[in-house]
PDB file of N, CA and C in Angstrom:
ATOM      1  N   UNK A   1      33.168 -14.567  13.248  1.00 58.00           N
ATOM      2  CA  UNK A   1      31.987 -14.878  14.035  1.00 58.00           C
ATOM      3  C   UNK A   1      31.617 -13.721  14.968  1.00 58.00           C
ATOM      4  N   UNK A   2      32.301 -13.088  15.252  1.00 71.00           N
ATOM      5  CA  UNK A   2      32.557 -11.823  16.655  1.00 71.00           C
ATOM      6  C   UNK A   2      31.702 -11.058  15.634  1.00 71.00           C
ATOM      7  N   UNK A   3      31.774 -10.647  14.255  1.00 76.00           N
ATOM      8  CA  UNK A   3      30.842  -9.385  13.269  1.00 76.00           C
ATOM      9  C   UNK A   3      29.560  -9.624  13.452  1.00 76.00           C
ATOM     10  N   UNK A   4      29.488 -11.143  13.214  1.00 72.00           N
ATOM     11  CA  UNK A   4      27.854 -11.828  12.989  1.00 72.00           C
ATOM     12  C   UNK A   4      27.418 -11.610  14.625  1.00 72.00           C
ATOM     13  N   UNK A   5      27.860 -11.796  15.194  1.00 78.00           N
ATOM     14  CA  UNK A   5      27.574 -11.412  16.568  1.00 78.00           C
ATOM     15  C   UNK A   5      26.829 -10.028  17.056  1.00 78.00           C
ATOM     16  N   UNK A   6      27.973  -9.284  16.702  1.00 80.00           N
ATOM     17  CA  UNK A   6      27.502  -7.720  16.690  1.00 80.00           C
ATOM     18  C   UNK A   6      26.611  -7.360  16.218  1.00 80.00           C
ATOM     19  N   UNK A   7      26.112  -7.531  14.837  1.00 76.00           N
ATOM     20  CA  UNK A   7      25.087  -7.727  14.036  1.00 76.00           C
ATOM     21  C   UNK A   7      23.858  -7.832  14.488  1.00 76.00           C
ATOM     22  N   UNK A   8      23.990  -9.255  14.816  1.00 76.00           N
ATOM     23  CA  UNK A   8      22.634  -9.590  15.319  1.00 76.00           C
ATOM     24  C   UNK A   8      22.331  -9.019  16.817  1.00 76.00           C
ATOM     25  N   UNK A   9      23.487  -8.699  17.635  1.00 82.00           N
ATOM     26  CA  UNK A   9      22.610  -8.002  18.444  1.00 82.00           C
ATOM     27  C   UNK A   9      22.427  -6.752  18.256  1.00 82.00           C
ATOM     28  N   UNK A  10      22.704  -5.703  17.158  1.00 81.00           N
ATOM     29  CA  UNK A  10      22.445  -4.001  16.964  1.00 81.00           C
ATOM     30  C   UNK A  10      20.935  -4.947  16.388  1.00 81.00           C
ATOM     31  N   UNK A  11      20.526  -5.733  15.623  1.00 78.00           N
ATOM     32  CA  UNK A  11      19.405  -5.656  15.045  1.00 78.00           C
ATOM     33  C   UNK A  11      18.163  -5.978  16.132  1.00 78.00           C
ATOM     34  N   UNK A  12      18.886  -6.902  17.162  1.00 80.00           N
ATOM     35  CA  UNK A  12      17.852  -7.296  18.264  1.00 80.00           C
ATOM     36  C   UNK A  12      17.660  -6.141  19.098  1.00 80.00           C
ATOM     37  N   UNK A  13      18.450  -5.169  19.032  1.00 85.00           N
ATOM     38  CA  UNK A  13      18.264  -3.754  19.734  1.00 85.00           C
ATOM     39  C   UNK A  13      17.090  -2.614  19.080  1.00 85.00           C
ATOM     40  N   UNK A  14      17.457  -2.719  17.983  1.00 81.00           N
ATOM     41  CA  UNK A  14      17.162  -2.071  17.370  1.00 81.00           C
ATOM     42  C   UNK A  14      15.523  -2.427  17.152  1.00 81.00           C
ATOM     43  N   UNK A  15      15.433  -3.747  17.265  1.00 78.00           N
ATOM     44  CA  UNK A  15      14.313  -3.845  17.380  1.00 78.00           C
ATOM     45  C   UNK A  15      13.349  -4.182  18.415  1.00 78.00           C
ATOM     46  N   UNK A  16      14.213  -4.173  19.457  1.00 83.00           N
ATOM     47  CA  UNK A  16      13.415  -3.881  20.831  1.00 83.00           C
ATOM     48  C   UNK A  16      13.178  -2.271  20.929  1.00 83.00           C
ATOM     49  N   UNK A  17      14.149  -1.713  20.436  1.00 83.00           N
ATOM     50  CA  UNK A  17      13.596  -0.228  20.366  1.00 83.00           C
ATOM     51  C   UNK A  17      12.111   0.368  19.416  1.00 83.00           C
ATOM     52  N   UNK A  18      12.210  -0.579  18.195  1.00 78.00           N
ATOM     53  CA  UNK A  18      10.620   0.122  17.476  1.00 78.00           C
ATOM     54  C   UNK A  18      10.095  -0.742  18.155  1.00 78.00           C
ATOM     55  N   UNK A  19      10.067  -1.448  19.405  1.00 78.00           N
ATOM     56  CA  UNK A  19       8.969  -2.022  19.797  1.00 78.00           C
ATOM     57  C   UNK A  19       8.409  -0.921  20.917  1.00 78.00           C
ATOM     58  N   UNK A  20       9.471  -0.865  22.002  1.00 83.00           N
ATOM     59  CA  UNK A  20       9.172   0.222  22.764  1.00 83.00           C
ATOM     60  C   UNK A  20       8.541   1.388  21.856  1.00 83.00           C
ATOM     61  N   UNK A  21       8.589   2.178  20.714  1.00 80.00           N
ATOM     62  CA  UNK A  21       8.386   3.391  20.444  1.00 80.00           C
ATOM     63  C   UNK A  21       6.819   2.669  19.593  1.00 80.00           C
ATOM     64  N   UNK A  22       6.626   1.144  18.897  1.00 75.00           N
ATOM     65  CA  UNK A  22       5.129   1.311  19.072  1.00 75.00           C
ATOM     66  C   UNK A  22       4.559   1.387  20.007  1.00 75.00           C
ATOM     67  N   UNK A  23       4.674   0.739  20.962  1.00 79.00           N
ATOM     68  CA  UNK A  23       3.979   1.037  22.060  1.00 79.00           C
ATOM     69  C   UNK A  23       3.636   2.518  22.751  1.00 79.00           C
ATOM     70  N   UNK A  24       4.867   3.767  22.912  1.00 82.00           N
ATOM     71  CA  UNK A  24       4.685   4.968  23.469  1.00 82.00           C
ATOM     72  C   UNK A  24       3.536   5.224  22.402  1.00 82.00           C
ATOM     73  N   UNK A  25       3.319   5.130  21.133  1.00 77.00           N
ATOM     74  CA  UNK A  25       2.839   6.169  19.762  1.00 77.00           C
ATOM     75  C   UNK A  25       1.435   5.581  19.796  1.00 77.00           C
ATOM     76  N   UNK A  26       0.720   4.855  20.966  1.00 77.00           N
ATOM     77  CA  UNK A  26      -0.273   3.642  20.510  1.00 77.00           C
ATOM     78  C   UNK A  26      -1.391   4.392  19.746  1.00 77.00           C
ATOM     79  N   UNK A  27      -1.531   6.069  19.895  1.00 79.00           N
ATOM     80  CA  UNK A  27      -2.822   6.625  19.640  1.00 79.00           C
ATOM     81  C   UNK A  27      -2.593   7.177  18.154  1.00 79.00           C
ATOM     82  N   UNK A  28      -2.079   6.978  17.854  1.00 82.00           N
ATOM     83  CA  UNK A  28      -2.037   7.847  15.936  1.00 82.00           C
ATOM     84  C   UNK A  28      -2.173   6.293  15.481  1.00 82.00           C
ATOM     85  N   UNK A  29      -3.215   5.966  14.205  1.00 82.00           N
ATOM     86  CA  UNK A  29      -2.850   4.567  13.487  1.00 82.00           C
ATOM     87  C   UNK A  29      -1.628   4.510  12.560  1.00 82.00           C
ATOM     88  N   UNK A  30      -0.907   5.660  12.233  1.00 84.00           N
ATOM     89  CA  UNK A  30       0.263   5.978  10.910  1.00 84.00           C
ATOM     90  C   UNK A  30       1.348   5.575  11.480  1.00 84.00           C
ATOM     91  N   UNK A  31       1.091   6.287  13.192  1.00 84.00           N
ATOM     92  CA  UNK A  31       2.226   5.571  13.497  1.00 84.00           C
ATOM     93  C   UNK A  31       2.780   4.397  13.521  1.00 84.00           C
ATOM     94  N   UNK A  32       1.752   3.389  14.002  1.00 84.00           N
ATOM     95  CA  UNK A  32       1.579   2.255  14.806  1.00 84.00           C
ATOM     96  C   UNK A  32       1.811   1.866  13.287  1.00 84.00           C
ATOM     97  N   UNK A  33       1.428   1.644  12.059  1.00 86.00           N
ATOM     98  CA  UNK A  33       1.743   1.228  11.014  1.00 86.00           C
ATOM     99  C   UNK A  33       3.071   1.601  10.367  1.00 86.00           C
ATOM    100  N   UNK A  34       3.698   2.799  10.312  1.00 85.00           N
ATOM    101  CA  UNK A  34       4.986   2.990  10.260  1.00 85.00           C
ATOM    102  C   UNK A  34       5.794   2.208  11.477  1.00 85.00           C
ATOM    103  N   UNK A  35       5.458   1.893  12.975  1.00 85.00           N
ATOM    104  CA  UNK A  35       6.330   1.600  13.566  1.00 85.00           C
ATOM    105  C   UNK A  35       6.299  -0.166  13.053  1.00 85.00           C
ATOM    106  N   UNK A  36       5.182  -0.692  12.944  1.00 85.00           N
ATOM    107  CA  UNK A  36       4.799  -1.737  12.187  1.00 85.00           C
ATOM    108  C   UNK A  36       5.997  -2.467  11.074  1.00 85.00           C
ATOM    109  N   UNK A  37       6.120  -1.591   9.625  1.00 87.00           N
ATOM    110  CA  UNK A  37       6.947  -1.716   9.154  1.00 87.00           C
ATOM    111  C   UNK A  37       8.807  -1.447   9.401  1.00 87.00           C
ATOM    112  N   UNK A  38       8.905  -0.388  10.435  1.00 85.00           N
ATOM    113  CA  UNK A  38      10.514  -0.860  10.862  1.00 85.00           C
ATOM    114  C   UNK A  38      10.810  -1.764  11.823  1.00 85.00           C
ATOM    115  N   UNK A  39       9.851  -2.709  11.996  1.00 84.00           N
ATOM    116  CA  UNK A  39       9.853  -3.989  12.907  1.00 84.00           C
ATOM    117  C   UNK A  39       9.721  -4.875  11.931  1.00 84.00           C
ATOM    118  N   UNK A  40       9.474  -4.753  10.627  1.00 87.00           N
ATOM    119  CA  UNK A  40       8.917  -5.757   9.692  1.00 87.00           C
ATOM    120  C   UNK A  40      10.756  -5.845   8.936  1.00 87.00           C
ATOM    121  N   UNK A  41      10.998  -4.813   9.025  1.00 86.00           N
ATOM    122  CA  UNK A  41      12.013  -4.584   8.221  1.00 86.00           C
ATOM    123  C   UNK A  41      13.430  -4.889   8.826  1.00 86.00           C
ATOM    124  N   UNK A  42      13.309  -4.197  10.009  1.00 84.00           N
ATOM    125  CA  UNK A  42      14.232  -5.152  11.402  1.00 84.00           C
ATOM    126  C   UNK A  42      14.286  -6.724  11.420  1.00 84.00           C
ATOM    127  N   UNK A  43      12.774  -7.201  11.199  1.00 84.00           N
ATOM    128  CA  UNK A  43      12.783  -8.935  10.764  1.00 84.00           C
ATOM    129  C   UNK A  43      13.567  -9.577   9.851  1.00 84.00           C
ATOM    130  N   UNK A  44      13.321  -8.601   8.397  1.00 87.00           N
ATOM    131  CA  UNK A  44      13.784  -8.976   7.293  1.00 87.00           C
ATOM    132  C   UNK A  44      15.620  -8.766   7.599  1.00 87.00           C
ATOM    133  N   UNK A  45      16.275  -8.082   8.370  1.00 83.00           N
ATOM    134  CA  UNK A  45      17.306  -8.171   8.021  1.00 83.00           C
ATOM    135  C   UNK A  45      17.951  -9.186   9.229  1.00 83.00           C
ATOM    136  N   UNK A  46      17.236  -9.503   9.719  1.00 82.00           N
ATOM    137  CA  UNK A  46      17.614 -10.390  11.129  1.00 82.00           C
ATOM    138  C   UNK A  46      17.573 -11.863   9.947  1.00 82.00           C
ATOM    139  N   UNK A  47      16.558 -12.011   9.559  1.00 83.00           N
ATOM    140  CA  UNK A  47      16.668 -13.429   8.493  1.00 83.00           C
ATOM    141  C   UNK A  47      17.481 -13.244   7.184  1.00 83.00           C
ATOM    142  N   UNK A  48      17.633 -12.233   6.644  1.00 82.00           N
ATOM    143  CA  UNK A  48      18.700 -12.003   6.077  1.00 82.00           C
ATOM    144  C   UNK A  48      19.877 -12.383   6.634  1.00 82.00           C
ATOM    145  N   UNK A  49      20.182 -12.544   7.660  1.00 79.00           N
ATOM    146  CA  UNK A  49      21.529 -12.016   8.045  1.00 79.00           C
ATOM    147  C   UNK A  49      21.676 -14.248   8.451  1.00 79.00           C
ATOM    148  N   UNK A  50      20.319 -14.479   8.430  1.00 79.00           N
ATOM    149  CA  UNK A  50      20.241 -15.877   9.482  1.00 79.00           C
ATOM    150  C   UNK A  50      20.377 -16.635   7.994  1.00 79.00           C
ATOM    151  N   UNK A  51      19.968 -16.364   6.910  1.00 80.00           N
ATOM    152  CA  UNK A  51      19.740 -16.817   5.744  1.00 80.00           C
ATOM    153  C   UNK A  51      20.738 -17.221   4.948  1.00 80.00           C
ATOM    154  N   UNK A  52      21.738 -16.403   4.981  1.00 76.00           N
ATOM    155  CA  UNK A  52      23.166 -15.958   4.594  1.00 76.00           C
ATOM    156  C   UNK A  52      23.856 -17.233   4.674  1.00 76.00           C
ATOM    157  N   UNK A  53      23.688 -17.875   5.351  1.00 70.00           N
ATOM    158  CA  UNK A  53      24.627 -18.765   5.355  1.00 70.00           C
ATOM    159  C   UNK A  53      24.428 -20.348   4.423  1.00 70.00           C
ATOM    160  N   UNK A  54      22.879 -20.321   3.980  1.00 71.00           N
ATOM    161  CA  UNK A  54      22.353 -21.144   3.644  1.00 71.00           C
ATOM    162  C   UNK A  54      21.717 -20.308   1.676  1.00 71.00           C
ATOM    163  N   UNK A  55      22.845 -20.926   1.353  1.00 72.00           N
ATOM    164  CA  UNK A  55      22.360 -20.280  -0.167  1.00 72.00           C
ATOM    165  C   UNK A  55      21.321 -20.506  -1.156  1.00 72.00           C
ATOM    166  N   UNK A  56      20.734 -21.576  -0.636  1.00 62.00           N
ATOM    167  CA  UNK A  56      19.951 -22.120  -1.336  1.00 62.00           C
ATOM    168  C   UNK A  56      18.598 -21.896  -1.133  1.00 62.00           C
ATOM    169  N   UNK A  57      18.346 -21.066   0.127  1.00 73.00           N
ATOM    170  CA  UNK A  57      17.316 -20.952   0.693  1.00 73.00           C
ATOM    171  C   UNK A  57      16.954 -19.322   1.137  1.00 73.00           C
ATOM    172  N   UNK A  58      17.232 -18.697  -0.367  1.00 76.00           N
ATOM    173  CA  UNK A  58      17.139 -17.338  -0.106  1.00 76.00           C
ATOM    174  C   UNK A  58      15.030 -16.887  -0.865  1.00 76.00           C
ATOM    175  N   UNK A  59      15.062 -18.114  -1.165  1.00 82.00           N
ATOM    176  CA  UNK A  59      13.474 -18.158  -1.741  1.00 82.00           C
ATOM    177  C   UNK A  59      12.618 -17.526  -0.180  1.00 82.00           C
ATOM    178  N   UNK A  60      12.700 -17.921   0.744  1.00 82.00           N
ATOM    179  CA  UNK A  60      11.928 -17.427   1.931  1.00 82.00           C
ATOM    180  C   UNK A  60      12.146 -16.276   2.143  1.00 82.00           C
ATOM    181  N   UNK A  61      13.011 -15.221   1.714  1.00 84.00           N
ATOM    182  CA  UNK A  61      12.826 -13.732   1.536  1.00 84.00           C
ATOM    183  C   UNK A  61      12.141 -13.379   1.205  1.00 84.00           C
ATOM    184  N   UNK A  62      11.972 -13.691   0.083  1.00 87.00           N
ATOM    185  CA  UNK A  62      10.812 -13.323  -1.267  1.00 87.00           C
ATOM    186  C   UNK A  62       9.109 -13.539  -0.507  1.00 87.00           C
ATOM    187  N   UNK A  63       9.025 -14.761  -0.379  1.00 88.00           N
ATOM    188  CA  UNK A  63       8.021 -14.860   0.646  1.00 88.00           C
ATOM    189  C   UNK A  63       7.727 -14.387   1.597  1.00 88.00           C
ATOM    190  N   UNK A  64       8.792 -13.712   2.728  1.00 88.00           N
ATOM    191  CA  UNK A  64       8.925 -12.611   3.937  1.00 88.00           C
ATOM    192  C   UNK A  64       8.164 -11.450   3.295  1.00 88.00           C
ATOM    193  N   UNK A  65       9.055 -10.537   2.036  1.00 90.00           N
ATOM    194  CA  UNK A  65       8.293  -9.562   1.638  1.00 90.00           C
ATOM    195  C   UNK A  65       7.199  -9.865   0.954  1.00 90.00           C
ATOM    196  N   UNK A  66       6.978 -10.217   0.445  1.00 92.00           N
ATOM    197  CA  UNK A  66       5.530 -10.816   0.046  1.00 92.00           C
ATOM    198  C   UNK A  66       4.562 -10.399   1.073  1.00 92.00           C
ATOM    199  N   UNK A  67       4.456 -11.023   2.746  1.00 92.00           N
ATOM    200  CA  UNK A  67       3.702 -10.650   3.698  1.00 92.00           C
ATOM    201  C   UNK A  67       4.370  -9.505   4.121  1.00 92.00           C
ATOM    202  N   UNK A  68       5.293  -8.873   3.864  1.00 90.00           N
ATOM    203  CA  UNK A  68       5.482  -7.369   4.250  1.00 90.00           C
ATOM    204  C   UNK A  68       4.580  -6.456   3.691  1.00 90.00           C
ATOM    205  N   UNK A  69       4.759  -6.688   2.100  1.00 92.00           N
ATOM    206  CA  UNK A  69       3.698  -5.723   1.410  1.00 92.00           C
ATOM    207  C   UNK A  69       2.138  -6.399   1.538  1.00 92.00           C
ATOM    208  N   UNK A  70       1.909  -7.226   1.563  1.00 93.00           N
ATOM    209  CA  UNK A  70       0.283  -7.400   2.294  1.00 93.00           C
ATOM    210  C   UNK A  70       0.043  -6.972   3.357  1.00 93.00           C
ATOM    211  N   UNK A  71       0.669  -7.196   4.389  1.00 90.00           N
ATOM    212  CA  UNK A  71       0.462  -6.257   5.698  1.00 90.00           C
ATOM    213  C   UNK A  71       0.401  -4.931   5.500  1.00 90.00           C
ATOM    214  N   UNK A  72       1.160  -3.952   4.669  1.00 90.00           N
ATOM    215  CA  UNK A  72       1.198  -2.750   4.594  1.00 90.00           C
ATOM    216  C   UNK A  72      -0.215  -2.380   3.946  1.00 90.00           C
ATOM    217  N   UNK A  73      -0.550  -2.936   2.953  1.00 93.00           N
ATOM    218  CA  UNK A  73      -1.472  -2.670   2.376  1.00 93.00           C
ATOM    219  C   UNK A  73      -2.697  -2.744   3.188  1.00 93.00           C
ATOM    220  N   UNK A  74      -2.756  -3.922   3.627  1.00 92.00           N
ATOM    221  CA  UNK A  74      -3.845  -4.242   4.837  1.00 92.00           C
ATOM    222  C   UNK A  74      -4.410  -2.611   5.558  1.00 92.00           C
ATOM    223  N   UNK A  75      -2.685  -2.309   6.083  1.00 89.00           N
ATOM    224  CA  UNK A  75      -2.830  -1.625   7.156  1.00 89.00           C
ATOM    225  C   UNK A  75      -3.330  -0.172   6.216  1.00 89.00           C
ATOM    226  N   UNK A  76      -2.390   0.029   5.419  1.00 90.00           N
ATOM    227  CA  UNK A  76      -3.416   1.645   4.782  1.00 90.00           C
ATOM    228  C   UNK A  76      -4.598   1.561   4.427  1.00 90.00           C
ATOM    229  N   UNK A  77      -4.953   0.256   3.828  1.00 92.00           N
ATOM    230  CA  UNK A  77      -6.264   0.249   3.916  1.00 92.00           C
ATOM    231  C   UNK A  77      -7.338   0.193   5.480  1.00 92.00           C
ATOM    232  N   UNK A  78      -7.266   0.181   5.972  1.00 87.00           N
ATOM    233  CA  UNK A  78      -7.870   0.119   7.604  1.00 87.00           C
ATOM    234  C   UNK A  78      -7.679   1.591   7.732  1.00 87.00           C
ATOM    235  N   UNK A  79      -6.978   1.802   7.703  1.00 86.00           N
ATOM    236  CA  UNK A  79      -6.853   3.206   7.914  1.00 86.00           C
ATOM    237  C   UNK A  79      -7.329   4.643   7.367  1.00 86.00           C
ATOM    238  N   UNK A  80      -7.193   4.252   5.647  1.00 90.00           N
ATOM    239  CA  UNK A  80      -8.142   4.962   5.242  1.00 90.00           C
ATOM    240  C   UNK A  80      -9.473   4.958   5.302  1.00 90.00           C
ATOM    241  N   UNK A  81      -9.978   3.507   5.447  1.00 88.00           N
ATOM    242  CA  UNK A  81     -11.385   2.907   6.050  1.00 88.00           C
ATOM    243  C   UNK A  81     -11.948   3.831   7.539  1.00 88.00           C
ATOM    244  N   UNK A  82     -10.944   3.749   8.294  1.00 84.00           N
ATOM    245  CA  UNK A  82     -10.651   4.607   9.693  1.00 84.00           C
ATOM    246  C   UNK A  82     -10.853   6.559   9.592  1.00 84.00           C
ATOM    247  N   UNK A  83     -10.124   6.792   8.626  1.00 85.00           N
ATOM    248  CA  UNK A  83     -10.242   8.251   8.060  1.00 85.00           C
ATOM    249  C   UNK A  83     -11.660   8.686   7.549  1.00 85.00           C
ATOM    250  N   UNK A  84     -12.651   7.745   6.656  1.00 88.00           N
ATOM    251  CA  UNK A  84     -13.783   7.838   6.060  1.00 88.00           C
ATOM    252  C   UNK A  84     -14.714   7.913   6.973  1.00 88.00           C
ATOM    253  N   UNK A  85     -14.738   7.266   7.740  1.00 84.00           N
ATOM    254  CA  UNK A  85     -15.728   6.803   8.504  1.00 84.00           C
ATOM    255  C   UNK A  85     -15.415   7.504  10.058  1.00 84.00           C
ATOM    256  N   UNK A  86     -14.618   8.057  10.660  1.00 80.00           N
ATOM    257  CA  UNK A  86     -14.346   8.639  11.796  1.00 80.00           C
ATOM    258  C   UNK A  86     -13.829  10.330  11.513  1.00 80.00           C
ATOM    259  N   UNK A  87     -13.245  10.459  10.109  1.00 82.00           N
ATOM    260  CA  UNK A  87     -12.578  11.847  10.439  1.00 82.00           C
ATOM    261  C   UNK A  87     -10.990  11.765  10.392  1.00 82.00           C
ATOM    262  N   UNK A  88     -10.259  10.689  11.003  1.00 81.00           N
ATOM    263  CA  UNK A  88      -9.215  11.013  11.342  1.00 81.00           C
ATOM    264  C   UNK A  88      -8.795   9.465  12.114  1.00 81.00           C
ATOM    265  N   UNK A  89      -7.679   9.300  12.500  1.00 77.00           N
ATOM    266  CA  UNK A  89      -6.763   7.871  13.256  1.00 77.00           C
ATOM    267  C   UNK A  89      -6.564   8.141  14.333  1.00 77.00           C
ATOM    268  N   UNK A  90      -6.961   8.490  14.903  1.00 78.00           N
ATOM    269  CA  UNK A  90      -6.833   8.642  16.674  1.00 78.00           C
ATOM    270  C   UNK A  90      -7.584   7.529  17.521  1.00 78.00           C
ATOM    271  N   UNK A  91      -6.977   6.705  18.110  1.00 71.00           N
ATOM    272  CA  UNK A  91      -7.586   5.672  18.526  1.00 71.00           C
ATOM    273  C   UNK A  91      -8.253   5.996  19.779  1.00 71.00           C
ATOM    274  N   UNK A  92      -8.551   7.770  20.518  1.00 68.00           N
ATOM    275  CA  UNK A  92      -9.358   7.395  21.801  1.00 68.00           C
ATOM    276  C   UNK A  92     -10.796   8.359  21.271  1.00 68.00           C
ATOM    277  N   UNK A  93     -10.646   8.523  19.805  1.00 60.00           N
ATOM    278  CA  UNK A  93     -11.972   9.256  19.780  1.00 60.00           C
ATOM    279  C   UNK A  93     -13.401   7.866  19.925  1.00 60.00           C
ATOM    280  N   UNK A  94     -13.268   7.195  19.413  1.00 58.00           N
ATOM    281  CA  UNK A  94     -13.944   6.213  19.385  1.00 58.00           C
ATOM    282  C   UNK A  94     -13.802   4.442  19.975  1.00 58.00           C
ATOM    283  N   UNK A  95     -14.579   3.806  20.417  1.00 61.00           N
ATOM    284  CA  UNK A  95     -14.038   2.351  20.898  1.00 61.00           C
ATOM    285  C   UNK A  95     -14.014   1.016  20.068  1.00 61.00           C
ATOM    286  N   UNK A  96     -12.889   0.647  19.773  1.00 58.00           N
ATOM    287  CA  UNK A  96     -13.022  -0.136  19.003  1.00 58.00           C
ATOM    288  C   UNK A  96     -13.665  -1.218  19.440  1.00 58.00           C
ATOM    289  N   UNK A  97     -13.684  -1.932  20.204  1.00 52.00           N
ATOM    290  CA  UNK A  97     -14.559  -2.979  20.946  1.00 52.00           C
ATOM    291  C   UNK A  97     -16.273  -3.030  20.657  1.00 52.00           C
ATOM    292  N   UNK A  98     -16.639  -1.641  20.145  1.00 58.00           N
ATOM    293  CA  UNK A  98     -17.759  -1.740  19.800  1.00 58.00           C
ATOM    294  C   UNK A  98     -18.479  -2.015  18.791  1.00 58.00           C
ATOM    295  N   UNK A  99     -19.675  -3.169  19.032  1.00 52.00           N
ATOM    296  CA  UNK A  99     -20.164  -3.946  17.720  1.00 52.00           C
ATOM    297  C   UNK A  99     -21.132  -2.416  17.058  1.00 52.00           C
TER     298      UNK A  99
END
């Protein structure tokens, strides 16, 4: 029990840390989408790890990544949408708030 312990808190660290570092990176969109996915991925192994014990119910992984890779996609797409139409992902050239 003391491993599973350890575990889960390097992963709760670990993911308070890509939280802090989306936040410093807020102005590049690649970032914020790369930091995106090692928080997505930090998730996946936190329910992995919560999952484990329950064998029967490893189907909700599958479903986890499922909305991992839609989100990703989402997000390169916005972004290249963002690149076409602005130049580039820098979030203070322009305001997003504006209709």
């Amino acid at each position: 029990m003391t491993n599973f312990m350890l575990m889960l808190k390097l992963y709760f660290i670990s993911y308070l840390y890509m939280f802090m570092i989306f936040f410093l990176f807020r102005k590049n969109l690649l970032l914020i989408l790369l930091m995106l996915e090692f928080m997505m991925l930090m998730l996946f192994m936190l329910l992995l790890l919560n999952l484990y014990n329950y064998n029967n119910e490893l189907f909700m992984l599958m479903i986890f990544m499922i909305f991992m890779v839609i989100e990703s996609v989402i997000g390169l797409n916005l972004m290249i949408l963002m690149i076409r139409v602005y130049g580039n992902d820098y979030f203070f050239n322009y305001n997003i708030l504006q209709c």
